[in-house]
mmCIF file of C-alpha atoms and ligand atoms in Angstrom:
data_model
loop_
_atom_site.group_PDB
_atom_site.id
_atom_site.type_symbol
_atom_site.label_atom_id
_atom_site.label_comp_id
_atom_site.label_asym_id
_atom_site.label_seq_id
_atom_site.Cartn_x
_atom_site.Cartn_y
_atom_site.Cartn_z
ATOM 1 C CA MET K 1 -19.346 52.980 -25.896
ATOM 2 C CA TYR K 2 -18.174 49.562 -25.772
ATOM 3 C CA ASP K 3 -16.689 47.668 -22.536
ATOM 4 C CA ILE K 4 -13.635 46.575 -23.836
ATOM 5 C CA ILE K 5 -11.773 47.738 -27.225
ATOM 6 C CA ILE K 6 -9.039 44.803 -28.217
ATOM 7 C CA ILE K 7 -6.497 46.507 -31.020
ATOM 8 C CA GLY K 8 -5.374 43.391 -32.771
ATOM 9 C CA ALA K 9 -7.229 39.969 -33.732
ATOM 10 C CA GLY K 10 -3.886 37.912 -33.151
ATOM 11 C CA PRO K 11 -3.629 34.952 -30.597
ATOM 12 C CA ALA K 12 -3.663 37.633 -27.722
ATOM 13 C CA GLY K 13 -6.001 39.527 -28.960
ATOM 14 C CA LEU K 14 -8.800 36.848 -29.947
ATOM 15 C CA SER K 15 -8.005 35.072 -26.656
ATOM 16 C CA ALA K 16 -8.979 38.832 -24.513
ATOM 17 C CA ALA K 17 -11.753 38.762 -26.688
ATOM 18 C CA ILE K 18 -13.024 35.029 -25.784
ATOM 19 C CA TYR K 19 -12.643 35.769 -22.335
ATOM 20 C CA ALA K 20 -14.207 39.315 -22.483
ATOM 21 C CA ARG K 21 -17.116 38.312 -23.393
ATOM 22 C CA ARG K 22 -17.150 35.515 -21.130
ATOM 23 C CA SER K 23 -16.965 37.870 -18.512
ATOM 24 C CA GLY K 24 -20.373 39.401 -20.233
ATOM 25 C CA LYS K 25 -18.662 42.366 -21.684
ATOM 26 C CA SER K 26 -18.999 44.089 -24.723
ATOM 27 C CA VAL K 27 -15.960 44.039 -26.921
ATOM 28 C CA LEU K 28 -15.115 45.334 -30.154
ATOM 29 C CA VAL K 29 -11.890 44.145 -32.267
ATOM 30 C CA LEU K 30 -9.844 46.323 -34.509
ATOM 31 C CA GLU K 31 -7.808 44.344 -36.583
ATOM 32 C CA GLU K 32 -5.593 46.219 -39.311
ATOM 33 C CA LYS K 33 -4.975 43.536 -41.684
ATOM 34 C CA THR K 34 -6.794 39.347 -41.237
ATOM 35 C CA TYR K 35 -7.312 38.100 -38.093
ATOM 36 C CA GLY K 36 -4.519 35.133 -36.472
ATOM 37 C CA GLY K 37 -1.450 37.603 -36.950
ATOM 38 C CA GLN K 38 1.569 35.908 -37.136
ATOM 39 C CA ILE K 39 0.716 32.349 -36.540
ATOM 40 C CA VAL K 40 -1.348 32.152 -39.456
ATOM 41 C CA ASN K 41 2.140 31.891 -41.290
ATOM 42 C CA THR K 42 3.207 28.880 -39.307
ATOM 43 C CA PRO K 43 2.702 25.442 -41.226
ATOM 44 C CA ASN K 44 2.541 23.211 -38.020
ATOM 45 C CA ILE K 45 2.146 23.957 -34.392
ATOM 46 C CA GLU K 46 3.302 21.313 -32.306
ATOM 47 C CA ASN K 47 3.841 22.880 -28.968
ATOM 48 C CA TYR K 48 0.668 24.342 -28.150
ATOM 49 C CA PRO K 49 -0.490 22.023 -24.920
ATOM 50 C CA GLY K 50 -3.438 19.840 -25.929
ATOM 51 C CA ILE K 51 -3.269 19.935 -29.382
ATOM 52 C CA ALA K 52 -0.463 17.654 -30.838
ATOM 53 C CA HIS K 53 -0.618 19.186 -34.344
ATOM 54 C CA ILE K 54 -2.610 22.105 -36.230
ATOM 55 C CA SER K 55 -1.633 24.552 -39.022
ATOM 56 C CA GLY K 56 -1.157 28.005 -37.951
ATOM 57 C CA PHE K 57 -4.532 29.076 -40.466
ATOM 58 C CA GLU K 58 -6.880 26.427 -38.953
ATOM 59 C CA PHE K 59 -5.479 27.424 -35.002
ATOM 60 C CA ALA K 60 -6.309 30.820 -36.173
ATOM 61 C CA THR K 61 -9.591 30.405 -37.361
ATOM 62 C CA ASN K 62 -10.871 28.168 -34.835
ATOM 63 C CA LEU K 63 -9.870 31.161 -32.434
ATOM 64 C CA TYR K 64 -11.488 33.764 -34.616
ATOM 65 C CA ASN K 65 -14.571 31.834 -34.784
ATOM 66 C CA GLN K 66 -14.586 30.956 -30.805
ATOM 67 C CA ALA K 67 -14.466 34.888 -30.174
ATOM 68 C CA LYS K 68 -16.959 35.342 -33.174
ATOM 69 C CA ASP K 69 -19.167 32.894 -31.684
ATOM 70 C CA PHE K 70 -19.123 34.347 -28.033
ATOM 71 C CA GLY K 71 -20.121 37.689 -29.559
ATOM 72 C CA ALA K 72 -17.397 39.422 -30.397
ATOM 73 C CA GLU K 73 -17.586 42.615 -33.026
ATOM 74 C CA PHE K 74 -15.008 42.733 -35.687
ATOM 75 C CA LYS K 75 -13.795 45.760 -37.833
ATOM 76 C CA PHE K 76 -11.100 45.746 -40.069
ATOM 77 C CA GLU K 77 -9.495 48.802 -39.472
ATOM 78 C CA LYS K 78 -6.344 49.800 -38.206
ATOM 79 C CA ALA K 79 -6.120 51.812 -34.481
ATOM 80 C CA VAL K 80 -3.311 54.978 -34.987
ATOM 81 C CA GLY K 81 -4.443 56.548 -31.470
ATOM 82 C CA ILE K 82 -5.946 56.337 -28.045
ATOM 83 C CA GLU K 83 -7.037 59.191 -26.475
ATOM 84 C CA ASP K 84 -7.490 59.190 -22.950
ATOM 85 C CA ARG K 85 -10.516 61.026 -21.969
ATOM 86 C CA GLU K 86 -12.109 61.299 -18.252
ATOM 87 C CA ASP K 87 -14.547 58.165 -18.060
ATOM 88 C CA SER K 88 -13.451 56.348 -21.358
ATOM 89 C CA LYS K 89 -10.913 55.922 -24.380
ATOM 90 C CA LEU K 90 -10.948 57.059 -27.468
ATOM 91 C CA VAL K 91 -9.533 54.648 -30.127
ATOM 92 C CA LYS K 92 -8.899 56.351 -33.701
ATOM 93 C CA THR K 93 -9.001 54.476 -36.878
ATOM 94 C CA PRO K 94 -8.513 56.065 -40.497
ATOM 95 C CA LYS K 95 -12.351 55.693 -40.824
ATOM 96 C CA ASP K 96 -13.844 56.064 -37.326
ATOM 97 C CA GLU K 97 -13.614 56.861 -33.548
ATOM 98 C CA TYR K 98 -14.340 53.998 -31.624
ATOM 99 C CA GLU K 99 -14.963 54.620 -27.443
ATOM 100 C CA ALA K 100 -14.819 52.067 -24.751
ATOM 101 C CA LYS K 101 -14.185 52.460 -20.951
ATOM 102 C CA ALA K 102 -11.136 49.938 -21.370
ATOM 103 C CA VAL K 103 -8.253 49.362 -24.133
ATOM 104 C CA ILE K 104 -6.407 46.478 -24.779
ATOM 105 C CA ILE K 105 -3.608 46.423 -26.730
ATOM 106 C CA ALA K 106 -2.205 43.455 -28.887
ATOM 107 C CA THR K 107 -0.565 44.542 -31.894
ATOM 108 C CA GLY K 108 1.873 41.689 -32.021
ATOM 109 C CA ALA K 109 5.209 42.442 -33.939
ATOM 110 C CA LYS K 110 5.954 42.751 -37.549
ATOM 111 C CA ASN K 111 8.753 41.561 -39.692
ATOM 112 C CA ARG K 112 12.045 42.599 -39.000
ATOM 113 C CA LYS K 113 13.893 43.578 -42.249
ATOM 114 C CA LEU K 114 17.609 43.113 -43.256
ATOM 115 C CA GLY K 115 17.975 46.669 -44.338
ATOM 116 C CA ILE K 116 19.598 46.024 -47.511
ATOM 117 C CA ASP K 117 19.120 48.664 -50.622
ATOM 118 C CA ASN K 118 17.011 46.596 -52.795
ATOM 119 C CA GLU K 119 15.022 44.253 -50.448
ATOM 120 C CA ASP K 120 11.787 46.605 -50.227
ATOM 121 C CA SER K 121 11.663 46.379 -54.362
ATOM 122 C CA LEU K 122 12.436 42.833 -54.675
ATOM 123 C CA VAL K 123 9.187 41.810 -52.314
ATOM 124 C CA GLY K 124 7.412 39.562 -54.725
ATOM 125 C CA LYS K 125 9.952 39.255 -57.150
ATOM 126 C CA GLY K 126 11.897 36.809 -55.303
ATOM 127 C CA ILE K 127 12.234 38.080 -51.755
ATOM 128 C CA SER K 128 9.576 36.816 -49.312
ATOM 129 C CA TYR K 129 8.691 36.747 -45.536
ATOM 130 C CA CYS K 130 6.439 34.060 -45.341
ATOM 131 C CA ALA K 131 7.076 30.626 -46.993
ATOM 132 C CA THR K 132 3.945 29.283 -46.060
ATOM 133 C CA CYS K 133 2.307 32.096 -48.332
ATOM 134 C CA ASP K 134 4.808 31.999 -51.114
ATOM 135 C CA GLY K 135 6.620 28.657 -50.956
ATOM 136 C CA MET K 136 4.618 27.179 -53.556
ATOM 137 C CA PHE K 137 5.999 29.880 -56.262
ATOM 138 C CA PHE K 138 9.577 28.007 -55.831
ATOM 139 C CA ARG K 139 8.484 24.623 -56.333
ATOM 140 C CA ASP K 140 11.667 22.725 -57.868
ATOM 141 C CA LYS K 141 13.922 26.040 -57.685
ATOM 142 C CA ASP K 142 16.850 27.069 -55.341
ATOM 143 C CA VAL K 143 15.589 28.836 -52.167
ATOM 144 C CA ALA K 144 17.607 30.260 -49.514
ATOM 145 C CA VAL K 145 15.686 31.013 -45.834
ATOM 146 C CA ASN K 146 17.904 33.803 -43.869
ATOM 147 C CA GLY K 147 17.542 33.676 -40.049
ATOM 148 C CA GLY K 148 18.045 31.186 -37.301
ATOM 149 C CA GLY K 149 14.921 30.898 -34.867
ATOM 150 C CA ASN K 150 12.077 28.795 -34.950
ATOM 151 C CA THR K 151 10.534 30.423 -37.997
ATOM 152 C CA ALA K 152 13.157 30.183 -40.399
ATOM 153 C CA VAL K 153 14.124 26.567 -39.337
ATOM 154 C CA GLU K 154 10.378 25.946 -40.071
ATOM 155 C CA ASP K 155 10.145 27.743 -43.306
ATOM 156 C CA ALA K 156 13.342 26.236 -44.104
ATOM 157 C CA MET K 157 11.680 22.696 -43.678
ATOM 158 C CA PHE K 158 8.372 23.689 -45.212
ATOM 159 C CA LEU K 159 10.125 24.591 -48.523
ATOM 160 C CA SER K 160 12.608 21.462 -48.755
ATOM 161 C CA ASN K 161 9.604 19.439 -49.600
ATOM 162 C CA TYR K 162 8.799 21.731 -52.587
ATOM 163 C CA CYS K 163 12.171 23.113 -53.554
ATOM 164 C CA ASN K 164 15.424 21.420 -55.079
ATOM 165 C CA LYS K 165 17.515 22.865 -52.726
ATOM 166 C CA VAL K 166 17.289 24.807 -49.620
ATOM 167 C CA TYR K 167 20.175 27.089 -47.821
ATOM 168 C CA ILE K 168 19.440 28.083 -44.975
ATOM 169 C CA ILE K 169 21.613 31.051 -43.859
ATOM 170 C CA HIS K 170 22.390 31.912 -40.206
ATOM 171 C CA ARG K 171 24.914 34.587 -38.277
ATOM 172 C CA ARG K 172 26.034 32.249 -35.654
ATOM 173 C CA ASP K 173 26.880 28.572 -35.791
ATOM 174 C CA GLU K 174 24.292 27.747 -33.561
ATOM 175 C CA PHE K 175 20.376 27.946 -33.878
ATOM 176 C CA ARG K 176 18.131 29.912 -31.679
ATOM 177 C CA ALA K 177 15.166 27.312 -32.649
ATOM 178 C CA ASP K 178 14.076 24.167 -30.899
ATOM 179 C CA ASP K 179 16.860 21.537 -31.020
ATOM 180 C CA LYS K 180 14.455 18.729 -32.160
ATOM 181 C CA ASP K 181 13.695 21.164 -35.348
ATOM 182 C CA VAL K 182 17.127 22.184 -35.769
ATOM 183 C CA GLU K 183 18.411 18.147 -35.778
ATOM 184 C CA ARG K 184 14.960 17.162 -38.188
ATOM 185 C CA LEU K 185 15.848 19.946 -40.829
ATOM 186 C CA LYS K 186 19.708 18.607 -40.770
ATOM 187 C CA GLU K 187 18.414 15.181 -41.977
ATOM 188 C CA LYS K 188 17.263 16.510 -45.396
ATOM 189 C CA ASP K 189 19.457 15.829 -48.387
ATOM 190 C CA ASN K 190 18.625 18.888 -49.919
ATOM 191 C CA VAL K 191 19.163 21.524 -46.876
ATOM 192 C CA GLU K 192 22.701 22.907 -46.761
ATOM 193 C CA LEU K 193 23.407 25.118 -43.646
ATOM 194 C CA VAL K 194 24.931 28.393 -44.171
ATOM 195 C CA LEU K 195 26.659 29.343 -40.828
ATOM 196 C CA ASP K 196 28.290 31.971 -39.757
ATOM 197 C CA SER K 197 27.029 34.202 -42.559
ATOM 198 C CA THR K 198 25.212 36.980 -43.689
ATOM 199 C CA VAL K 199 23.602 38.104 -46.518
ATOM 200 C CA SER K 200 25.983 41.087 -48.444
ATOM 201 C CA GLU K 201 23.896 41.338 -51.027
ATOM 202 C CA ILE K 202 20.696 40.623 -53.026
ATOM 203 C CA LEU K 203 21.054 39.966 -57.105
ATOM 204 C CA SER K 204 18.647 40.189 -59.377
ATOM 205 C CA ASP K 205 17.937 39.441 -63.536
ATOM 206 C CA THR K 206 15.894 41.289 -65.540
ATOM 207 C CA ASP K 207 13.956 39.411 -68.255
ATOM 208 C CA GLU K 208 13.536 40.574 -71.697
ATOM 209 C CA ALA K 209 10.087 41.528 -70.469
ATOM 210 C CA GLY K 210 11.567 44.248 -68.010
ATOM 211 C CA ASN K 211 10.844 42.147 -65.500
ATOM 212 C CA GLU K 212 13.245 42.140 -62.250
ATOM 213 C CA HIS K 213 13.602 39.228 -60.087
ATOM 214 C CA VAL K 214 16.493 37.254 -57.793
ATOM 215 C CA SER K 215 18.701 35.881 -59.067
ATOM 216 C CA GLY K 216 21.017 35.004 -56.387
ATOM 217 C CA VAL K 217 22.051 36.412 -52.663
ATOM 218 C CA LYS K 218 25.903 36.935 -52.004
ATOM 219 C CA VAL K 219 26.869 35.897 -48.459
ATOM 220 C CA LYS K 220 29.824 36.820 -46.151
ATOM 221 C CA ASN K 221 31.736 34.158 -43.830
ATOM 222 C CA LYS K 222 31.665 36.372 -40.508
ATOM 223 C CA ASN K 223 34.857 34.333 -39.515
ATOM 224 C CA THR K 224 37.043 34.369 -42.912
ATOM 225 C CA GLY K 225 35.283 37.355 -44.830
ATOM 226 C CA ASP K 226 35.220 34.933 -47.487
ATOM 227 C CA GLU K 227 32.231 35.884 -50.066
ATOM 228 C CA ARG K 228 30.045 33.366 -51.978
ATOM 229 C CA VAL K 229 27.211 33.392 -54.219
ATOM 230 C CA LEU K 230 24.377 31.052 -53.763
ATOM 231 C CA ASP K 231 22.713 30.990 -56.890
ATOM 232 C CA VAL K 232 18.820 31.053 -55.850
ATOM 233 C CA ASN K 233 15.745 32.698 -57.279
ATOM 234 C CA GLY K 234 14.283 32.873 -53.587
ATOM 235 C CA LEU K 235 15.521 34.505 -50.194
ATOM 236 C CA PHE K 236 12.542 33.669 -47.174
ATOM 237 C CA ILE K 237 13.723 36.514 -45.028
ATOM 238 C CA ALA K 238 13.006 34.790 -41.305
ATOM 239 C CA ILE K 239 14.921 37.126 -38.979
ATOM 240 C CA GLY K 240 12.794 37.671 -36.243
ATOM 241 C CA GLN K 241 10.196 40.390 -35.745
ATOM 242 C CA VAL K 242 10.279 44.323 -34.382
ATOM 243 C CA PRO K 243 6.946 46.217 -32.370
ATOM 244 C CA ASP K 244 4.531 48.066 -33.985
ATOM 245 C CA ASN K 245 3.511 50.359 -31.353
ATOM 246 C CA GLU K 246 4.501 54.090 -32.045
ATOM 247 C CA ASP K 247 1.430 55.248 -32.445
ATOM 248 C CA PHE K 248 0.758 54.748 -28.954
ATOM 249 C CA LYS K 249 3.803 56.055 -27.720
ATOM 250 C CA ASP K 250 1.804 58.956 -26.447
ATOM 251 C CA ILE K 251 -0.439 57.456 -23.844
ATOM 252 C CA VAL K 252 1.569 54.397 -22.811
ATOM 253 C CA GLU K 253 5.404 53.888 -22.239
ATOM 254 C CA LEU K 254 6.921 51.742 -24.807
ATOM 255 C CA GLU K 255 10.189 50.061 -24.053
ATOM 256 C CA ASN K 256 12.294 49.491 -26.803
ATOM 257 C CA GLY K 257 9.265 49.656 -28.942
ATOM 258 C CA TYR K 258 7.720 47.230 -26.351
ATOM 259 C CA VAL K 259 4.577 48.475 -24.427
ATOM 260 C CA LYS K 260 5.639 48.143 -20.774
ATOM 261 C CA ALA K 261 3.581 46.222 -18.461
ATOM 262 C CA LEU K 262 4.621 43.374 -15.785
ATOM 263 C CA GLU K 263 2.917 39.842 -15.785
ATOM 264 C CA ASP K 264 -0.495 41.482 -14.885
ATOM 265 C CA CYS K 265 -0.462 42.997 -18.375
ATOM 266 C CA LYS K 266 -1.360 46.237 -17.131
ATOM 267 C CA THR K 267 0.624 49.661 -18.822
ATOM 268 C CA ASP K 268 0.765 52.468 -16.224
ATOM 269 C CA THR K 269 -2.298 54.031 -18.057
ATOM 270 C CA GLN K 270 -5.343 53.374 -16.102
ATOM 271 C CA GLY K 271 -7.624 51.392 -18.457
ATOM 272 C CA ILE K 272 -4.829 50.369 -20.656
ATOM 273 C CA TYR K 273 -3.688 46.898 -20.985
ATOM 274 C CA VAL K 274 -1.395 45.215 -23.096
ATOM 275 C CA ALA K 275 -1.172 41.258 -24.612
ATOM 276 C CA GLY K 276 1.008 39.312 -26.158
ATOM 277 C CA ASP K 277 4.225 39.816 -28.172
ATOM 278 C CA CYS K 278 3.703 43.398 -28.427
ATOM 279 C CA ARG K 279 3.917 43.448 -24.128
ATOM 280 C CA THR K 280 7.858 43.715 -22.677
ATOM 281 C CA LYS K 281 8.396 40.168 -21.934
ATOM 282 C CA SER K 282 11.114 37.446 -22.245
ATOM 283 C CA VAL K 283 8.945 34.751 -23.849
ATOM 284 C CA ARG K 284 6.996 35.183 -27.023
ATOM 285 C CA GLN K 285 5.491 31.826 -27.849
ATOM 286 C CA LEU K 286 1.744 30.870 -29.033
ATOM 287 C CA ALA K 287 0.935 30.150 -25.134
ATOM 288 C CA THR K 288 1.914 32.809 -23.299
ATOM 289 C CA ALA K 289 0.064 35.143 -26.153
ATOM 290 C CA ALA K 290 -3.200 33.325 -25.072
ATOM 291 C CA SER K 291 -2.103 33.624 -21.789
ATOM 292 C CA ASP K 292 -1.684 37.073 -21.665
ATOM 293 C CA GLY K 293 -5.180 37.994 -23.492
ATOM 294 C CA ALA K 294 -6.850 35.912 -20.777
ATOM 295 C CA ILE K 295 -4.901 38.376 -18.277
ATOM 296 C CA ALA K 296 -5.755 41.296 -19.562
ATOM 297 C CA ALA K 297 -9.073 40.443 -20.629
ATOM 298 C CA ILE K 298 -9.641 39.541 -16.872
ATOM 299 C CA ALA K 299 -7.889 42.474 -15.260
ATOM 300 C CA ALA K 300 -10.632 44.736 -17.453
ATOM 301 C CA SER K 301 -13.876 42.636 -17.248
ATOM 302 C CA GLN K 302 -13.111 43.484 -13.611
ATOM 303 C CA GLU K 303 -12.610 47.351 -14.177
ATOM 304 C CA VAL K 304 -15.088 48.290 -16.159
HETATM 305 P P1 LIG Y 1 13.415 34.949 -33.328
HETATM 306 O O1 LIG Y 1 13.464 34.112 -32.622
HETATM 307 O O2 LIG Y 1 14.010 36.352 -32.644
HETATM 308 O O3 LIG Y 1 15.209 34.802 -34.461
HETATM 309 C C1 LIG Y 1 15.646 35.629 -35.352
HETATM 310 C C2 LIG Y 1 16.483 34.710 -35.745
HETATM 311 O O4 LIG Y 1 16.678 35.891 -36.742
HETATM 312 C C3 LIG Y 1 17.702 34.828 -34.910
HETATM 313 O O5 LIG Y 1 18.211 33.565 -35.011
HETATM 314 C C4 LIG Y 1 18.757 35.787 -35.056
HETATM 315 O O6 LIG Y 1 20.019 35.512 -34.937
HETATM 316 C C5 LIG Y 1 18.472 35.767 -36.697
HETATM 317 N N1 LIG Y 1 18.550 37.646 -36.731
HETATM 318 C C6 LIG Y 1 18.115 38.570 -36.053
HETATM 319 N N2 LIG Y 1 18.662 39.369 -36.460
HETATM 320 C C7 LIG Y 1 19.080 39.268 -37.975
HETATM 321 C C8 LIG Y 1 19.698 40.627 -38.817
HETATM 322 N N3 LIG Y 1 19.940 41.598 -38.604
HETATM 323 N N4 LIG Y 1 20.520 39.411 -39.543
HETATM 324 C C9 LIG Y 1 20.659 38.318 -39.710
HETATM 325 N N5 LIG Y 1 20.092 37.441 -38.714
HETATM 326 C C10 LIG Y 1 19.561 38.223 -37.949
HETATM 327 O O7 LIG Y 1 12.472 35.203 -34.479
HETATM 328 P P2 LIG Y 1 11.150 33.817 -34.947
HETATM 329 O O8 LIG Y 1 12.335 32.906 -35.150
HETATM 330 O O9 LIG Y 1 10.435 34.636 -36.041
HETATM 331 O O10 LIG Y 1 10.638 33.475 -33.927
HETATM 332 C C11 LIG Y 1 10.075 34.497 -33.034
HETATM 333 C C12 LIG Y 1 8.873 33.597 -31.731
HETATM 334 O O11 LIG Y 1 8.163 33.302 -32.449
HETATM 335 C C13 LIG Y 1 9.951 33.186 -31.101
HETATM 336 O O12 LIG Y 1 10.032 33.336 -29.619
HETATM 337 C C14 LIG Y 1 9.705 31.684 -31.289
HETATM 338 O O13 LIG Y 1 9.948 30.523 -30.708
HETATM 339 C C15 LIG Y 1 8.187 31.995 -31.738
HETATM 340 N N6 LIG Y 1 7.942 31.056 -32.938
HETATM 341 C C16 LIG Y 1 7.197 29.671 -32.690
HETATM 342 C C17 LIG Y 1 6.839 28.628 -33.459
HETATM 343 C C18 LIG Y 1 6.641 27.021 -32.939
HETATM 344 O O14 LIG Y 1 7.031 27.150 -31.794
HETATM 345 N N7 LIG Y 1 5.861 26.511 -33.893
HETATM 346 C C19 LIG Y 1 7.470 29.068 -34.326
HETATM 347 C C20 LIG Y 1 7.746 30.276 -35.022
HETATM 348 C C21 LIG Y 1 8.084 31.196 -33.935
HETATM 349 P P3 LIG Y 1 20.635 35.320 -33.599
HETATM 350 O O15 LIG Y 1 20.023 33.745 -32.758
HETATM 351 O O16 LIG Y 1 21.668 34.908 -34.015
HETATM 352 O O17 LIG Y 1 19.935 36.452 -32.656
#
């Protein structure tokens, strides 16, 4: 029996692990993939208080090591359900079951898809959701980024350092991303903004060996209805995130897929807390994820 099980090893979950361990509680962190969550894909963090510049990967690694050094236990298994028992919660994974007095859900969010027919089949063949992971495959080539938030603008900036040409396709004429980053991107000679436009089709070619690969994207201007083909080898999709909490819908209340809780991070189910991007909240940032982790862990530690 653990005191606290934390589901998710992103910034919220890892911050929660640090605070819970420092409160003297036994902690198990369950993570489906690898530690760090989405921040590992951010090339450069400049807005975390007290740290002028750091890569997302380095930040996540520091946080993971900090949680481990404080004694948090990690298991890389996906939590697929929580059972409410009289005096405890049972967290189930495909491999095992783990019991705790309290649970903190910190599952973050996953990439939103465009929903275009051949999007899934072209992942790894020109379609990517992670510029820092896959950008190097497109050195000296032409690529497009779709999206208008911080991720898309950062991705386009990162790719512009390696690629011949980068188109950034956004459905409006104003970016959601921070002005400072947008202005910096506009200064790049090899970046072209394709605004008021959406991707209507992903084009592909098949080579002699039978390998299919992206050969272009068709974009449609929403004002004029004009369509244009961008001859690109890669499309980086960065159109935001969606929550992934369906496994917990029977035990906590969800609102548009997010776990419902106020700033105290307490769900309506006693003993279950929620932290980070998976919570109903208005500002989803690294700093607010860390803040949620601290709040949830302190509240849970006082209860168990
Ligand atoms: P986001 O801020 O939600 O932006 C998503 C973008 O995709 C928006 O511009 C949106 O357009 C567009 N979009 C959404 N659905 C679309 C669709 N179906 N088709 C075409 N375009 C679509 O997502 P994000 O950029 O991934 O960022 C997520 C959170 O992480 C944000 O809070 C962001 O600030 C934060 N973040 C911070 C940093 C940093 O500070 N270094 C880095 C990355 C991310 P509209 O604008 O028209 O809605």
